[in-house]
CSV table of C-alpha atoms in Angstrom, one decimal:
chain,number,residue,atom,x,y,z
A,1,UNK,CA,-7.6,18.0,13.8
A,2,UNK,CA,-10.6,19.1,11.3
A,3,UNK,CA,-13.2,21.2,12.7
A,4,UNK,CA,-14.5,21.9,9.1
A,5,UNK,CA,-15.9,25.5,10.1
A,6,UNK,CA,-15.3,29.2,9.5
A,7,UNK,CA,-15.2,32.4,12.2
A,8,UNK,CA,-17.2,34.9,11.1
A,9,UNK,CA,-15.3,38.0,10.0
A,10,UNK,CA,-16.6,39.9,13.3
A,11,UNK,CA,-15.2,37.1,15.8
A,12,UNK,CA,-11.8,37.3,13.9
A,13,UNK,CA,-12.1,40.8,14.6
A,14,UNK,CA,-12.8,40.5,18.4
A,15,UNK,CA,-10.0,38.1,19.2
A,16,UNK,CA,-8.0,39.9,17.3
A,17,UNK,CA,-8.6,43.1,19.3
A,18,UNK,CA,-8.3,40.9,22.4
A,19,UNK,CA,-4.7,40.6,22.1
A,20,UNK,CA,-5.3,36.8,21.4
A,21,UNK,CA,-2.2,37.1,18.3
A,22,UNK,CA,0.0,37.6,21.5
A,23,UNK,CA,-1.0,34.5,23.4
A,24,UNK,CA,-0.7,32.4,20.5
A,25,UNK,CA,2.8,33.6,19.9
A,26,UNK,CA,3.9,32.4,23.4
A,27,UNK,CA,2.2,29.3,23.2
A,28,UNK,CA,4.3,28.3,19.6
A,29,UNK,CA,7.3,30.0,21.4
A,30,UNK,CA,6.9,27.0,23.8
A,31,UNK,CA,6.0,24.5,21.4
A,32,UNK,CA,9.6,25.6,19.3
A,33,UNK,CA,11.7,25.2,22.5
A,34,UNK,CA,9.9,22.1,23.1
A,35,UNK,CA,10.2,20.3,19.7
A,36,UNK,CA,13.0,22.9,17.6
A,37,UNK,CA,12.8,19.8,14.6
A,38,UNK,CA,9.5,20.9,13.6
A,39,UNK,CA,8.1,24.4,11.8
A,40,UNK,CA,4.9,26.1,13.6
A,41,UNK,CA,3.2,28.4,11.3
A,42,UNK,CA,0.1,30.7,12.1
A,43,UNK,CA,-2.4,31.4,9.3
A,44,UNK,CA,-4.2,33.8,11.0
A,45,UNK,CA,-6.1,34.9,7.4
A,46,UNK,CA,-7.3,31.7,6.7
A,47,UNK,CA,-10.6,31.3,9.0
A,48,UNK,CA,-10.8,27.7,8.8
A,49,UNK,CA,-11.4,26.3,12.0
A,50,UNK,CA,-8.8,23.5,11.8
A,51,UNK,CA,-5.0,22.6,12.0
A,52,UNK,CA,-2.7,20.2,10.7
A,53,UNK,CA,0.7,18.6,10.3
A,54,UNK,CA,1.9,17.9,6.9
A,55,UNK,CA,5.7,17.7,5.2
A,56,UNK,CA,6.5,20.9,3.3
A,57,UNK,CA,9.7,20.5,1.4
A,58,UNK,CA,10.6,17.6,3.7
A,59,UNK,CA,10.5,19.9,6.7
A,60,UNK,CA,7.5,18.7,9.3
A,61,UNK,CA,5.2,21.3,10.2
A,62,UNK,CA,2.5,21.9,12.4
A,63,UNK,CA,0.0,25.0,11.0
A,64,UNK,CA,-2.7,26.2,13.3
A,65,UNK,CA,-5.1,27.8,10.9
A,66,UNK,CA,-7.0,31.4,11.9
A,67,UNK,CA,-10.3,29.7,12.7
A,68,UNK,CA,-9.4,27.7,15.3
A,69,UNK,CA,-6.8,29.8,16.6
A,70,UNK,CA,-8.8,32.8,17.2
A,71,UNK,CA,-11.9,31.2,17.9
A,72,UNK,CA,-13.7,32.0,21.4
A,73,UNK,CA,-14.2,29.0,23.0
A,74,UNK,CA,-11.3,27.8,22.6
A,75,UNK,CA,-8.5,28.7,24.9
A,76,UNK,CA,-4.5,28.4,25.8
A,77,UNK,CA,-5.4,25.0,27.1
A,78,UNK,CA,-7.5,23.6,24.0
A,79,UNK,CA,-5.0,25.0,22.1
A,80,UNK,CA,-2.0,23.3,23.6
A,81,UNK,CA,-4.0,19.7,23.6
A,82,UNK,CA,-4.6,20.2,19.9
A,83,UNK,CA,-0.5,21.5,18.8
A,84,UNK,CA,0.2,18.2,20.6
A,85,UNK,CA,-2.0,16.9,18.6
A,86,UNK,CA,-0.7,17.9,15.6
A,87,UNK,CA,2.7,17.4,16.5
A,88,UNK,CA,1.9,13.4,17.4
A,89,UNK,CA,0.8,13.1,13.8
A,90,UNK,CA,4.8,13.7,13.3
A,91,UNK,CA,6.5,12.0,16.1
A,92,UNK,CA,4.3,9.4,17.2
A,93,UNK,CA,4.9,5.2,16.7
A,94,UNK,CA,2.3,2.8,15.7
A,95,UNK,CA,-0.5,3.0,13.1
A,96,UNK,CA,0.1,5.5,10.2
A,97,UNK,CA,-2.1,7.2,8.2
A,98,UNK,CA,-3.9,6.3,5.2
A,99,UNK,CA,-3.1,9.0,2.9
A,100,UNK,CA,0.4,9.7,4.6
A,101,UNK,CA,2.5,6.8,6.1
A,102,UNK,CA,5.1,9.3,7.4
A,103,UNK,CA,2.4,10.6,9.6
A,104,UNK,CA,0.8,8.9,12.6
A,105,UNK,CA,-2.8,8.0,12.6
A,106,UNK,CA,-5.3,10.3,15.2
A,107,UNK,CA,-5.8,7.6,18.0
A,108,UNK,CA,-1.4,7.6,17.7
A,109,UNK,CA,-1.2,11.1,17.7
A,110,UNK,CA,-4.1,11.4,20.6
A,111,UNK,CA,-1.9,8.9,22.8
A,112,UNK,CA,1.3,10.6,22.0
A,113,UNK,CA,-0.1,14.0,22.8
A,114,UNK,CA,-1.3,12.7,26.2
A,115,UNK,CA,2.0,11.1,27.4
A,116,UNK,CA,5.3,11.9,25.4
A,117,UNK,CA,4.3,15.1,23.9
A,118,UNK,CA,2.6,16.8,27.5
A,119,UNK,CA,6.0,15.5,29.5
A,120,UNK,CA,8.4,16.8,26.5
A,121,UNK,CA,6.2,19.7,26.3
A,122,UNK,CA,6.6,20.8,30.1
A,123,UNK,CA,9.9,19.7,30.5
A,124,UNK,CA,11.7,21.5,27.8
A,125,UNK,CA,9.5,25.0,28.3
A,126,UNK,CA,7.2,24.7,31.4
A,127,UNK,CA,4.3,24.7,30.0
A,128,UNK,CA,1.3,22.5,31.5
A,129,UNK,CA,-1.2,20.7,29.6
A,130,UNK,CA,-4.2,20.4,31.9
A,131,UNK,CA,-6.4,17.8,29.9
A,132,UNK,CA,-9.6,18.3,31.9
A,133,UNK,CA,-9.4,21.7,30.7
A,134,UNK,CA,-9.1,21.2,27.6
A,135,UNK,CA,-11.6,19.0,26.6
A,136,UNK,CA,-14.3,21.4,28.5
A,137,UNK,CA,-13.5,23.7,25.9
A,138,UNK,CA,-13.2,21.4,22.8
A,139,UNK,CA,-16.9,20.1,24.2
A,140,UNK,CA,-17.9,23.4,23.5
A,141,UNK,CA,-17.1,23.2,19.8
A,142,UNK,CA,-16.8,19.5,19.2
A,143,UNK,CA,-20.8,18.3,20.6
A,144,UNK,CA,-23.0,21.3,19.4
A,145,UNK,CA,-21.3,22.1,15.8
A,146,UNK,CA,-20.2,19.0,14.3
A,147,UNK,CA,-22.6,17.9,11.6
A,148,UNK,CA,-20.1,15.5,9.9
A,149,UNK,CA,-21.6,12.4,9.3
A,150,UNK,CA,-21.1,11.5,12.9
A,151,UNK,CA,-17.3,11.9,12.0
A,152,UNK,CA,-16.7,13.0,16.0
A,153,UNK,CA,-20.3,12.4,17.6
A,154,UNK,CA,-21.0,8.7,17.2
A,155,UNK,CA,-21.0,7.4,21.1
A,156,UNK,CA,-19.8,3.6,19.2
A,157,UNK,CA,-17.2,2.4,17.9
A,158,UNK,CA,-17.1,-1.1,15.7
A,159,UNK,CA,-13.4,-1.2,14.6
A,160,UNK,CA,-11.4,-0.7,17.9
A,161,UNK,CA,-10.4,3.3,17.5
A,162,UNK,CA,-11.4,5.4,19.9
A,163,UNK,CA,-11.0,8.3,17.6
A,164,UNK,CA,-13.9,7.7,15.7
A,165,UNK,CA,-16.3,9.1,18.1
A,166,UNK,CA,-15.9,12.3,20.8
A,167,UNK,CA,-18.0,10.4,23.7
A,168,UNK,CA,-15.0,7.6,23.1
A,169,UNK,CA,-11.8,10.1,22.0
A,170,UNK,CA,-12.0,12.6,25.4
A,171,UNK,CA,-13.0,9.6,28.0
A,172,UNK,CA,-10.0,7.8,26.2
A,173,UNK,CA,-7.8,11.4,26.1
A,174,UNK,CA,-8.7,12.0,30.0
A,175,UNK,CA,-7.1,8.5,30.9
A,176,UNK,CA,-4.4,8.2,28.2
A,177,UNK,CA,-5.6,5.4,27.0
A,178,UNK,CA,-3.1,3.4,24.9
A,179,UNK,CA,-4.2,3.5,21.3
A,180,UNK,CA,-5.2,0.2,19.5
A,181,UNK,CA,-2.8,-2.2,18.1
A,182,UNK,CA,-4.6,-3.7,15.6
A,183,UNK,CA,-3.5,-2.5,11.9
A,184,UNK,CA,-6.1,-0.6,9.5
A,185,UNK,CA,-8.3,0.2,12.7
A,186,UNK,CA,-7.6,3.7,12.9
A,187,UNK,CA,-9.2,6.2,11.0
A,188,UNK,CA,-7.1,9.3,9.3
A,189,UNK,CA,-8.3,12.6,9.0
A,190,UNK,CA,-4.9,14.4,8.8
């Protein structure tokens, strides 16, 4: 999920002082017991607001990057939503990415998250995903801050993803919309 911002160095420093470090150490405890295939790393120096799935030495991993993990608005549930996220880019079926084929596209990973990944998720550790939640607080950051070309902001979608636009990714998020079908609609940010 790409965010494409930075904390300042002060709000590093107030979530750090909050104790957040300690939250996000329980939530990837869960998300270990959950999925124990995959590596979760925290980056907490890098200030990049952003995360991502990738293969490092053939070994899927999930990295949640010190911008977004810290940041303010954005709390255990946010958080949760986008480390399913992340890990749907690894485990889910249907349309790949374009610059990775062993990873799953974002409306595949968005679908996954919603359905396989929040049952597996509280099943295997307990943890609840409440997706209303969630999306309030990736509203907060997603609207207001994202000057990207319309990347997440454009209301209208021509090719059939959902994921191109917020207005269309968090209606289709809150009622798990099954992700297209049709091959080379999706777009792929990973």
């Amino acid at each position: 999920m790409l965010f494409c911002d930075r904390l300042s160095e002060q709000e590093v420093l107030e979530a750090k002082a909050a104790n957040r470090e300690s939250i996000l150490e329980m939530l990837l405890n869960d998300f270990r017991k959950a999925f124990p295939d995959l590596t979760f790393e925290l980056q907490l120096d890098f200030t990049i607001v952003n995360a991502q799935a990738m293969k490092l030495q053939d070994k899927p991993t999930v990295t949640i990057y010190g911008g977004l993990a810290l940041h303010p608005r954005l709390g255990a549930e946010s958080l949760t939503f986008i480390l399913l996220h992340e890990v749907g880019h690894h485990l889910a079926e249907g349309c790949r990415s374009g610059r990775d084929p062993s990873l799953a596209c974002e409306c595949a990973s968005d679908y996954w998250a919603v359905t396989v990944g929040t049952d597996t998720l509280l099943q295997k550790s307990g943890r609840h995903l409440r997706m209303r939640a969630a999306l309030e607080e990736l509203n907060q950051v997603m609207s207001p801050r994202q000057p990207s070309k319309g990347r997440y902001t454009k209301r209208t979608s021509t090719s059939g993803c959902w994921a191109r636009g917020w207005f269309l990714r968090s209606r289709a998020l809150l009622e798990r919309a099954q992700s297209p079908a049709i091959t080379g609609c999706c777009i792929t940010y990973v």
